[in-house]
Amino acid sequence: MSGYLCGAVGCKYGRERMGGDWRLYNEKDMVRDGFLYALGLGVVAVLVWLLTHSLAWVAVPVPLALFFLWFFRDPDRAVPTGVGEIVSPADGVVTEADWIETAAGSRLRLSIFLNVFDVHVNRSPVAGTVKTVEHREGAFLNAMKPESGVMNEQTLVVIDAGGYEVSYKQIAGLLARRIVCTVKPGDKLERGQRVGMIKFGSRTDVLMPADALPKVKVGERVRGGSSILAVLPQPVGDGARAADLSSGAVVRR
């Protein structure tokens, strides 16, 4: 299936295969870019050594190569399967939790800040069908600032979970200059499925029905695909399907 690779220069298409593993974009436990950056820096390290024979100079590109391998890690996660559970689409710290008014009515909004040390692969908060994917150009303010959710470059994804909608925003930050979104309208998603990433520090917002019961608080650290952000009071949408599974069961993605 196709998706968007979006950034300051616009959007390109990527592909994803069934099960959430990215074709052409990731390998096992690693987003492809990690290998590309590390390989490039490895070549630089070799050239520097050949030209200078100085370990001091080689010590610059080698740690950077290791950092990129670590930054683009993509570990499997244990995805909860409980009724009406909405999981975090990103790793990071919850910076905002409030109820807001939107054109579609009241929504509970949770904001998650990702620093450069967090896993940056995004995951779907619920199972359902992608209804909308909208990319908007914008500024690159510090993602910790509240106004970044409105002014910064971002991609909005709306998911029809069957009886309710959940949306998430991939928001670029001060360092993040490329948003990768691997889904398009009509795609069927599983809860916790990989749906893209934001490079080098960013923010992810989640909007859900106003009657959802928050399970996290501001300042709490969450993990994409495995931390439960909120639970709907009634078993609807993907929760109805999860009800067939044993309580507290998880799947790995």
PDB file of C-alpha atoms in Angstrom:
ATOM      1  CA  MET A   1       0.000   0.000   0.000  1.00  0.00           C
ATOM      2  CA  SER A   2       1.142   3.552  -0.562  1.00  0.00           C
ATOM      3  CA  GLY A   3       1.816   6.399   1.812  1.00  0.00           C
ATOM      4  CA  TYR A   4       3.330   9.846   1.988  1.00  0.00           C
ATOM      5  CA  LEU A   5       6.876  10.925   2.778  1.00  0.00           C
ATOM      6  CA  CYS A   6       6.367  14.552   3.756  1.00  0.00           C
ATOM      7  CA  GLY A   7       8.767  17.298   4.685  1.00  0.00           C
ATOM      8  CA  ALA A   8       9.733  20.882   4.071  1.00  0.00           C
ATOM      9  CA  VAL A   9      10.071  20.109   0.367  1.00  0.00           C
ATOM     10  CA  GLY A  10       6.675  18.420   0.080  1.00  0.00           C
ATOM     11  CA  CYS A  11       5.468  14.819  -0.057  1.00  0.00           C
ATOM     12  CA  LYS A  12       6.736  11.712  -1.764  1.00  0.00           C
ATOM     13  CA  TYR A  13       5.311   8.213  -1.864  1.00  0.00           C
ATOM     14  CA  GLY A  14       6.520   5.248   0.137  1.00  0.00           C
ATOM     15  CA  ARG A  15       5.151   1.720   0.403  1.00  0.00           C
ATOM     16  CA  GLU A  16       4.167  -0.562   3.237  1.00  0.00           C
ATOM     17  CA  ARG A  17       3.360  -4.257   3.216  1.00  0.00           C
ATOM     18  CA  MET A  18       0.765  -6.122   5.281  1.00  0.00           C
ATOM     19  CA  GLY A  19       1.527  -6.448   8.985  1.00  0.00           C
ATOM     20  CA  GLY A  20       3.023  -2.971   9.324  1.00  0.00           C
ATOM     21  CA  ASP A  21       6.606  -3.712   8.136  1.00  0.00           C
ATOM     22  CA  TRP A  22       7.731  -0.972   5.748  1.00  0.00           C
ATOM     23  CA  ARG A  23       8.884  -2.151   2.344  1.00  0.00           C
ATOM     24  CA  LEU A  24      11.823  -0.054   1.109  1.00  0.00           C
ATOM     25  CA  TYR A  25      11.705   2.025   4.271  1.00  0.00           C
ATOM     26  CA  ASN A  26      12.593  -0.233   7.165  1.00  0.00           C
ATOM     27  CA  GLU A  27      14.412  -3.424   7.968  1.00  0.00           C
ATOM     28  CA  LYS A  28      13.990  -5.620  11.033  1.00  0.00           C
ATOM     29  CA  ASP A  29      14.276  -3.449  14.164  1.00  0.00           C
ATOM     30  CA  MET A  30      15.673  -0.540  12.141  1.00  0.00           C
ATOM     31  CA  VAL A  31      14.320   2.190   9.864  1.00  0.00           C
ATOM     32  CA  ARG A  32      16.268   2.126   6.595  1.00  0.00           C
ATOM     33  CA  ASP A  33      17.596   5.655   7.048  1.00  0.00           C
ATOM     34  CA  GLY A  34      19.669   4.504  10.017  1.00  0.00           C
ATOM     35  CA  PHE A  35      21.717   2.234   7.763  1.00  0.00           C
ATOM     36  CA  LEU A  36      22.076   4.941   5.106  1.00  0.00           C
ATOM     37  CA  TYR A  37      23.301   7.607   7.525  1.00  0.00           C
ATOM     38  CA  ALA A  38      25.645   5.164   9.260  1.00  0.00           C
ATOM     39  CA  LEU A  39      27.047   3.912   5.953  1.00  0.00           C
ATOM     40  CA  GLY A  40      27.709   7.460   4.765  1.00  0.00           C
ATOM     41  CA  LEU A  41      29.492   8.368   7.994  1.00  0.00           C
ATOM     42  CA  GLY A  42      31.445   5.105   7.845  1.00  0.00           C
ATOM     43  CA  VAL A  43      32.742   6.097   4.405  1.00  0.00           C
ATOM     44  CA  VAL A  44      33.681   9.515   5.783  1.00  0.00           C
ATOM     45  CA  ALA A  45      35.559   7.865   8.669  1.00  0.00           C
ATOM     46  CA  VAL A  46      37.563   5.701   6.243  1.00  0.00           C
ATOM     47  CA  LEU A  47      38.438   8.698   4.040  1.00  0.00           C
ATOM     48  CA  VAL A  48      39.447  10.757   7.063  1.00  0.00           C
ATOM     49  CA  TRP A  49      41.727   7.960   8.276  1.00  0.00           C
ATOM     50  CA  LEU A  50      43.333   7.550   4.854  1.00  0.00           C
ATOM     51  CA  LEU A  51      43.979  11.289   4.623  1.00  0.00           C
ATOM     52  CA  THR A  52      45.055  12.031   8.208  1.00  0.00           C
ATOM     53  CA  HIS A  53      45.835   8.734  10.002  1.00  0.00           C
ATOM     54  CA  SER A  54      44.431  10.513  13.045  1.00  0.00           C
ATOM     55  CA  LEU A  55      42.187   8.635  15.470  1.00  0.00           C
ATOM     56  CA  ALA A  56      41.074  11.976  16.877  1.00  0.00           C
ATOM     57  CA  TRP A  57      39.499  12.969  13.567  1.00  0.00           C
ATOM     58  CA  VAL A  58      38.009   9.492  13.000  1.00  0.00           C
ATOM     59  CA  ALA A  59      36.398   9.725  16.435  1.00  0.00           C
ATOM     60  CA  VAL A  60      33.993  12.340  15.078  1.00  0.00           C
ATOM     61  CA  PRO A  61      32.068  10.416  12.347  1.00  0.00           C
ATOM     62  CA  VAL A  62      32.123   7.021  14.114  1.00  0.00           C
ATOM     63  CA  PRO A  63      30.074   8.079  17.180  1.00  0.00           C
ATOM     64  CA  LEU A  64      27.669   9.903  14.869  1.00  0.00           C
ATOM     65  CA  ALA A  65      27.204   6.719  12.831  1.00  0.00           C
ATOM     66  CA  LEU A  66      26.426   4.778  16.002  1.00  0.00           C
ATOM     67  CA  PHE A  67      23.996   7.492  17.100  1.00  0.00           C
ATOM     68  CA  PHE A  68      22.046   7.270  13.830  1.00  0.00           C
ATOM     69  CA  LEU A  69      21.823   3.484  14.100  1.00  0.00           C
ATOM     70  CA  TRP A  70      20.399   3.920  17.592  1.00  0.00           C
ATOM     71  CA  PHE A  71      18.098   6.840  16.707  1.00  0.00           C
ATOM     72  CA  PHE A  72      16.378   4.970  13.872  1.00  0.00           C
ATOM     73  CA  ARG A  73      15.698   1.864  15.968  1.00  0.00           C
ATOM     74  CA  ASP A  74      12.253   0.319  15.526  1.00  0.00           C
ATOM     75  CA  PRO A  75      11.584  -2.198  18.319  1.00  0.00           C
ATOM     76  CA  ASP A  76       8.562  -4.478  18.471  1.00  0.00           C
ATOM     77  CA  ARG A  77       5.951  -3.521  21.037  1.00  0.00           C
ATOM     78  CA  ALA A  78       3.355  -5.440  23.036  1.00  0.00           C
ATOM     79  CA  VAL A  79       0.052  -3.908  21.888  1.00  0.00           C
ATOM     80  CA  PRO A  80      -2.880  -4.032  24.361  1.00  0.00           C
ATOM     81  CA  THR A  81      -6.092  -5.589  23.042  1.00  0.00           C
ATOM     82  CA  GLY A  82      -8.573  -4.473  25.694  1.00  0.00           C
ATOM     83  CA  VAL A  83     -12.010  -3.096  24.886  1.00  0.00           C
ATOM     84  CA  GLY A  84     -12.048   0.582  23.869  1.00  0.00           C
ATOM     85  CA  GLU A  85      -8.379   1.187  24.612  1.00  0.00           C
ATOM     86  CA  ILE A  86      -6.567   3.988  22.774  1.00  0.00           C
ATOM     87  CA  VAL A  87      -2.792   3.565  22.729  1.00  0.00           C
ATOM     88  CA  SER A  88      -0.063   6.131  22.341  1.00  0.00           C
ATOM     89  CA  PRO A  89       1.006   6.837  18.752  1.00  0.00           C
ATOM     90  CA  ALA A  90       4.492   7.859  19.903  1.00  0.00           C
ATOM     91  CA  ASP A  91       7.197   7.501  22.528  1.00  0.00           C
ATOM     92  CA  GLY A  92       7.766  10.556  24.692  1.00  0.00           C
ATOM     93  CA  VAL A  93       6.414  12.646  27.540  1.00  0.00           C
ATOM     94  CA  VAL A  94       2.788  13.813  27.850  1.00  0.00           C
ATOM     95  CA  THR A  95       2.981  17.629  27.836  1.00  0.00           C
ATOM     96  CA  GLU A  96      -0.708  18.553  27.506  1.00  0.00           C
ATOM     97  CA  ALA A  97      -4.027  16.906  28.383  1.00  0.00           C
ATOM     98  CA  ASP A  98      -7.151  18.976  27.869  1.00  0.00           C
ATOM     99  CA  TRP A  99     -10.604  19.075  26.342  1.00  0.00           C
ATOM    100  CA  ILE A 100     -10.957  21.296  23.291  1.00  0.00           C
ATOM    101  CA  GLU A 101     -13.699  22.348  20.891  1.00  0.00           C
ATOM    102  CA  THR A 102     -13.299  21.421  17.221  1.00  0.00           C
ATOM    103  CA  ALA A 103     -15.492  21.637  14.136  1.00  0.00           C
ATOM    104  CA  ALA A 104     -16.504  18.026  14.858  1.00  0.00           C
ATOM    105  CA  GLY A 105     -17.393  18.790  18.493  1.00  0.00           C
ATOM    106  CA  SER A 106     -15.633  18.383  21.852  1.00  0.00           C
ATOM    107  CA  ARG A 107     -12.478  16.283  21.908  1.00  0.00           C
ATOM    108  CA  LEU A 108      -9.966  15.114  24.469  1.00  0.00           C
ATOM    109  CA  ARG A 109      -6.492  16.097  23.257  1.00  0.00           C
ATOM    110  CA  LEU A 110      -3.246  14.614  24.510  1.00  0.00           C
ATOM    111  CA  SER A 111       0.108  15.996  23.338  1.00  0.00           C
ATOM    112  CA  ILE A 112       3.328  13.963  23.417  1.00  0.00           C
ATOM    113  CA  PHE A 113       6.794  15.491  23.054  1.00  0.00           C
ATOM    114  CA  LEU A 114       9.560  13.367  21.542  1.00  0.00           C
ATOM    115  CA  ASN A 115      13.176  14.306  22.164  1.00  0.00           C
ATOM    116  CA  VAL A 116      16.095  13.053  20.069  1.00  0.00           C
ATOM    117  CA  PHE A 117      16.592  10.090  22.400  1.00  0.00           C
ATOM    118  CA  ASP A 118      13.076   8.652  21.936  1.00  0.00           C
ATOM    119  CA  VAL A 119      12.004   6.051  19.376  1.00  0.00           C
ATOM    120  CA  HIS A 120      10.524   8.150  16.553  1.00  0.00           C
ATOM    121  CA  VAL A 121       8.419   5.516  14.780  1.00  0.00           C
ATOM    122  CA  ASN A 122       4.702   6.381  15.035  1.00  0.00           C
ATOM    123  CA  ARG A 123       1.945   3.814  15.567  1.00  0.00           C
ATOM    124  CA  SER A 124      -1.812   3.832  15.083  1.00  0.00           C
ATOM    125  CA  PRO A 125      -3.714   4.572  18.312  1.00  0.00           C
ATOM    126  CA  VAL A 126      -6.722   2.456  17.281  1.00  0.00           C
ATOM    127  CA  ALA A 127      -7.818  -0.079  14.705  1.00  0.00           C
ATOM    128  CA  GLY A 128      -9.975   1.246  11.878  1.00  0.00           C
ATOM    129  CA  THR A 129     -10.015   2.782   8.413  1.00  0.00           C
ATOM    130  CA  VAL A 130      -8.045   5.878   7.479  1.00  0.00           C
ATOM    131  CA  LYS A 131     -10.582   8.558   6.600  1.00  0.00           C
ATOM    132  CA  THR A 132      -8.380  11.598   6.010  1.00  0.00           C
ATOM    133  CA  VAL A 133      -4.679  12.372   5.503  1.00  0.00           C
ATOM    134  CA  GLU A 134      -3.819  16.079   5.302  1.00  0.00           C
ATOM    135  CA  HIS A 135      -0.325  17.549   5.137  1.00  0.00           C
ATOM    136  CA  ARG A 136       0.145  21.232   5.901  1.00  0.00           C
ATOM    137  CA  GLU A 137       3.285  23.328   5.497  1.00  0.00           C
ATOM    138  CA  GLY A 138       4.255  25.553   8.395  1.00  0.00           C
ATOM    139  CA  ALA A 139       6.921  26.798  10.775  1.00  0.00           C
ATOM    140  CA  PHE A 140       9.482  24.808  12.781  1.00  0.00           C
ATOM    141  CA  LEU A 141       8.974  26.176  16.285  1.00  0.00           C
ATOM    142  CA  ASN A 142      10.134  24.315  19.378  1.00  0.00           C
ATOM    143  CA  ALA A 143       7.656  21.421  19.703  1.00  0.00           C
ATOM    144  CA  MET A 144       7.406  22.094  23.452  1.00  0.00           C
ATOM    145  CA  LYS A 145       5.584  25.356  22.748  1.00  0.00           C
ATOM    146  CA  PRO A 146       1.748  25.059  22.717  1.00  0.00           C
ATOM    147  CA  GLU A 147       1.477  27.149  19.535  1.00  0.00           C
ATOM    148  CA  SER A 148       3.562  24.584  17.628  1.00  0.00           C
ATOM    149  CA  GLY A 149       0.446  22.396  17.358  1.00  0.00           C
ATOM    150  CA  VAL A 150      -1.127  25.070  15.165  1.00  0.00           C
ATOM    151  CA  MET A 151       1.767  26.837  13.455  1.00  0.00           C
ATOM    152  CA  ASN A 152       4.263  24.056  12.707  1.00  0.00           C
ATOM    153  CA  GLU A 153       4.405  21.830   9.657  1.00  0.00           C
ATOM    154  CA  GLN A 154       2.204  18.812  10.336  1.00  0.00           C
ATOM    155  CA  THR A 155       0.300  15.845   8.971  1.00  0.00           C
ATOM    156  CA  LEU A 156      -3.200  15.055  10.248  1.00  0.00           C
ATOM    157  CA  VAL A 157      -4.570  11.499  10.050  1.00  0.00           C
ATOM    158  CA  VAL A 158      -8.209  10.780  10.917  1.00  0.00           C
ATOM    159  CA  ILE A 159      -9.187   7.161  11.652  1.00  0.00           C
ATOM    160  CA  ASP A 160     -12.761   5.850  11.562  1.00  0.00           C
ATOM    161  CA  ALA A 161     -12.707   3.247  14.326  1.00  0.00           C
ATOM    162  CA  GLY A 162     -16.321   2.184  13.826  1.00  0.00           C
ATOM    163  CA  GLY A 163     -18.727   4.322  15.829  1.00  0.00           C
ATOM    164  CA  TYR A 164     -16.163   6.988  16.699  1.00  0.00           C
ATOM    165  CA  GLU A 165     -13.141   8.766  15.253  1.00  0.00           C
ATOM    166  CA  VAL A 166      -9.619   9.193  16.585  1.00  0.00           C
ATOM    167  CA  SER A 167      -7.119  11.482  14.904  1.00  0.00           C
ATOM    168  CA  TYR A 168      -3.445  12.118  15.398  1.00  0.00           C
ATOM    169  CA  LYS A 169      -1.077  14.836  14.221  1.00  0.00           C
ATOM    170  CA  GLN A 170       2.581  14.334  13.364  1.00  0.00           C
ATOM    171  CA  ILE A 171       4.043  17.768  14.137  1.00  0.00           C
ATOM    172  CA  ALA A 172       7.525  18.835  13.080  1.00  0.00           C
ATOM    173  CA  GLY A 173       9.744  20.500  15.679  1.00  0.00           C
ATOM    174  CA  LEU A 174      12.765  22.758  15.830  1.00  0.00           C
ATOM    175  CA  LEU A 175      15.087  20.013  14.561  1.00  0.00           C
ATOM    176  CA  ALA A 176      12.550  17.741  12.855  1.00  0.00           C
ATOM    177  CA  ARG A 177      12.302  18.739   9.200  1.00  0.00           C
ATOM    178  CA  ARG A 178      10.755  15.641   7.671  1.00  0.00           C
ATOM    179  CA  ILE A 179       7.472  13.934   8.451  1.00  0.00           C
ATOM    180  CA  VAL A 180       7.022  10.393   7.148  1.00  0.00           C
ATOM    181  CA  CYS A 181       3.412   9.187   6.859  1.00  0.00           C
ATOM    182  CA  THR A 182       2.985   5.721   5.344  1.00  0.00           C
ATOM    183  CA  VAL A 183      -0.831   5.592   5.184  1.00  0.00           C
ATOM    184  CA  LYS A 184      -3.467   6.965   2.842  1.00  0.00           C
ATOM    185  CA  PRO A 185      -7.288   7.282   2.897  1.00  0.00           C
ATOM    186  CA  GLY A 186      -8.954   3.874   2.750  1.00  0.00           C
ATOM    187  CA  ASP A 187      -6.111   1.955   4.408  1.00  0.00           C
ATOM    188  CA  LYS A 188      -7.135  -0.543   7.093  1.00  0.00           C
ATOM    189  CA  LEU A 189      -5.089  -0.208  10.275  1.00  0.00           C
ATOM    190  CA  GLU A 190      -4.585  -2.382  13.315  1.00  0.00           C
ATOM    191  CA  ARG A 191      -4.084  -0.886  16.743  1.00  0.00           C
ATOM    192  CA  GLY A 192      -0.355  -0.332  17.263  1.00  0.00           C
ATOM    193  CA  GLN A 193       0.510  -0.689  13.561  1.00  0.00           C
ATOM    194  CA  ARG A 194       3.447   1.367  12.302  1.00  0.00           C
ATOM    195  CA  VAL A 195       2.196   4.434  10.430  1.00  0.00           C
ATOM    196  CA  GLY A 196       5.280   6.617   9.935  1.00  0.00           C
ATOM    197  CA  MET A 197       7.847   8.653  11.830  1.00  0.00           C
ATOM    198  CA  ILE A 198       9.124  12.184  12.464  1.00  0.00           C
ATOM    199  CA  LYS A 199      12.861  12.771  12.353  1.00  0.00           C
ATOM    200  CA  PHE A 200      14.924  14.374  15.109  1.00  0.00           C
ATOM    201  CA  GLY A 201      12.639  15.651  17.842  1.00  0.00           C
ATOM    202  CA  SER A 202       8.957  16.392  17.376  1.00  0.00           C
ATOM    203  CA  ARG A 203       5.451  16.317  18.815  1.00  0.00           C
ATOM    204  CA  THR A 204       2.436  14.075  18.305  1.00  0.00           C
ATOM    205  CA  ASP A 205      -1.120  15.108  19.236  1.00  0.00           C
ATOM    206  CA  VAL A 206      -4.011  12.676  19.659  1.00  0.00           C
ATOM    207  CA  LEU A 207      -7.668  13.740  19.522  1.00  0.00           C
ATOM    208  CA  MET A 208     -10.347  11.335  20.724  1.00  0.00           C
ATOM    209  CA  PRO A 209     -13.992  11.416  21.868  1.00  0.00           C
ATOM    210  CA  ALA A 210     -14.583  13.773  24.796  1.00  0.00           C
ATOM    211  CA  ASP A 211     -15.997  10.959  26.961  1.00  0.00           C
ATOM    212  CA  ALA A 212     -12.779   8.944  26.794  1.00  0.00           C
ATOM    213  CA  LEU A 213     -11.307   8.347  30.256  1.00  0.00           C
ATOM    214  CA  PRO A 214      -7.642   9.479  30.448  1.00  0.00           C
ATOM    215  CA  LYS A 215      -5.207   6.903  31.812  1.00  0.00           C
ATOM    216  CA  VAL A 216      -2.097   9.126  31.769  1.00  0.00           C
ATOM    217  CA  LYS A 217      -1.233  12.514  33.231  1.00  0.00           C
ATOM    218  CA  VAL A 218       0.980  15.415  32.198  1.00  0.00           C
ATOM    219  CA  GLY A 219       4.638  14.607  32.764  1.00  0.00           C
ATOM    220  CA  GLU A 220       4.176  10.852  32.352  1.00  0.00           C
ATOM    221  CA  ARG A 221       6.385   8.988  29.882  1.00  0.00           C
ATOM    222  CA  VAL A 222       4.610   6.788  27.315  1.00  0.00           C
ATOM    223  CA  ARG A 223       5.638   4.231  24.685  1.00  0.00           C
ATOM    224  CA  GLY A 224       4.180   4.118  21.184  1.00  0.00           C
ATOM    225  CA  GLY A 225       1.828   1.209  20.563  1.00  0.00           C
ATOM    226  CA  SER A 226       1.916  -0.126  24.120  1.00  0.00           C
ATOM    227  CA  SER A 227       0.984   2.645  26.590  1.00  0.00           C
ATOM    228  CA  ILE A 228      -2.773   3.119  27.050  1.00  0.00           C
ATOM    229  CA  LEU A 229      -3.631   6.829  26.823  1.00  0.00           C
ATOM    230  CA  ALA A 230      -7.378   6.542  27.414  1.00  0.00           C
ATOM    231  CA  VAL A 231     -10.267   4.091  27.457  1.00  0.00           C
ATOM    232  CA  LEU A 232     -13.728   4.647  25.991  1.00  0.00           C
ATOM    233  CA  PRO A 233     -16.555   4.021  28.469  1.00  0.00           C
ATOM    234  CA  GLN A 234     -18.404   1.675  26.089  1.00  0.00           C
ATOM    235  CA  PRO A 235     -17.073  -1.144  23.880  1.00  0.00           C
ATOM    236  CA  VAL A 236     -17.377   0.329  20.383  1.00  0.00           C
ATOM    237  CA  GLY A 237     -15.311   0.126  17.211  1.00  0.00           C
ATOM    238  CA  ASP A 238     -12.097  -1.840  17.534  1.00  0.00           C
ATOM    239  CA  GLY A 239     -12.977  -2.538  21.173  1.00  0.00           C
ATOM    240  CA  ALA A 240     -15.873  -4.759  20.135  1.00  0.00           C
ATOM    241  CA  ARG A 241     -13.483  -6.961  18.212  1.00  0.00           C
ATOM    242  CA  ALA A 242     -10.977  -6.976  21.058  1.00  0.00           C
ATOM    243  CA  ALA A 243     -13.713  -8.176  23.440  1.00  0.00           C
ATOM    244  CA  ASP A 244     -13.350 -11.629  21.917  1.00  0.00           C
ATOM    245  CA  LEU A 245      -9.815 -11.801  23.316  1.00  0.00           C
ATOM    246  CA  SER A 246      -8.941 -12.508  26.913  1.00  0.00           C
ATOM    247  CA  SER A 247      -8.798  -9.511  29.209  1.00  0.00           C
ATOM    248  CA  GLY A 248      -5.362  -7.894  29.386  1.00  0.00           C
ATOM    249  CA  ALA A 249      -4.055  -9.833  26.360  1.00  0.00           C
ATOM    250  CA  VAL A 250      -1.410  -8.282  24.136  1.00  0.00           C
ATOM    251  CA  VAL A 251      -0.130  -8.813  20.629  1.00  0.00           C
ATOM    252  CA  ARG A 252       3.345  -7.958  19.409  1.00  0.00           C
ATOM    253  CA  ARG A 253       3.956  -5.596  16.474  1.00  0.00           C
TER     254      ARG A 253
END
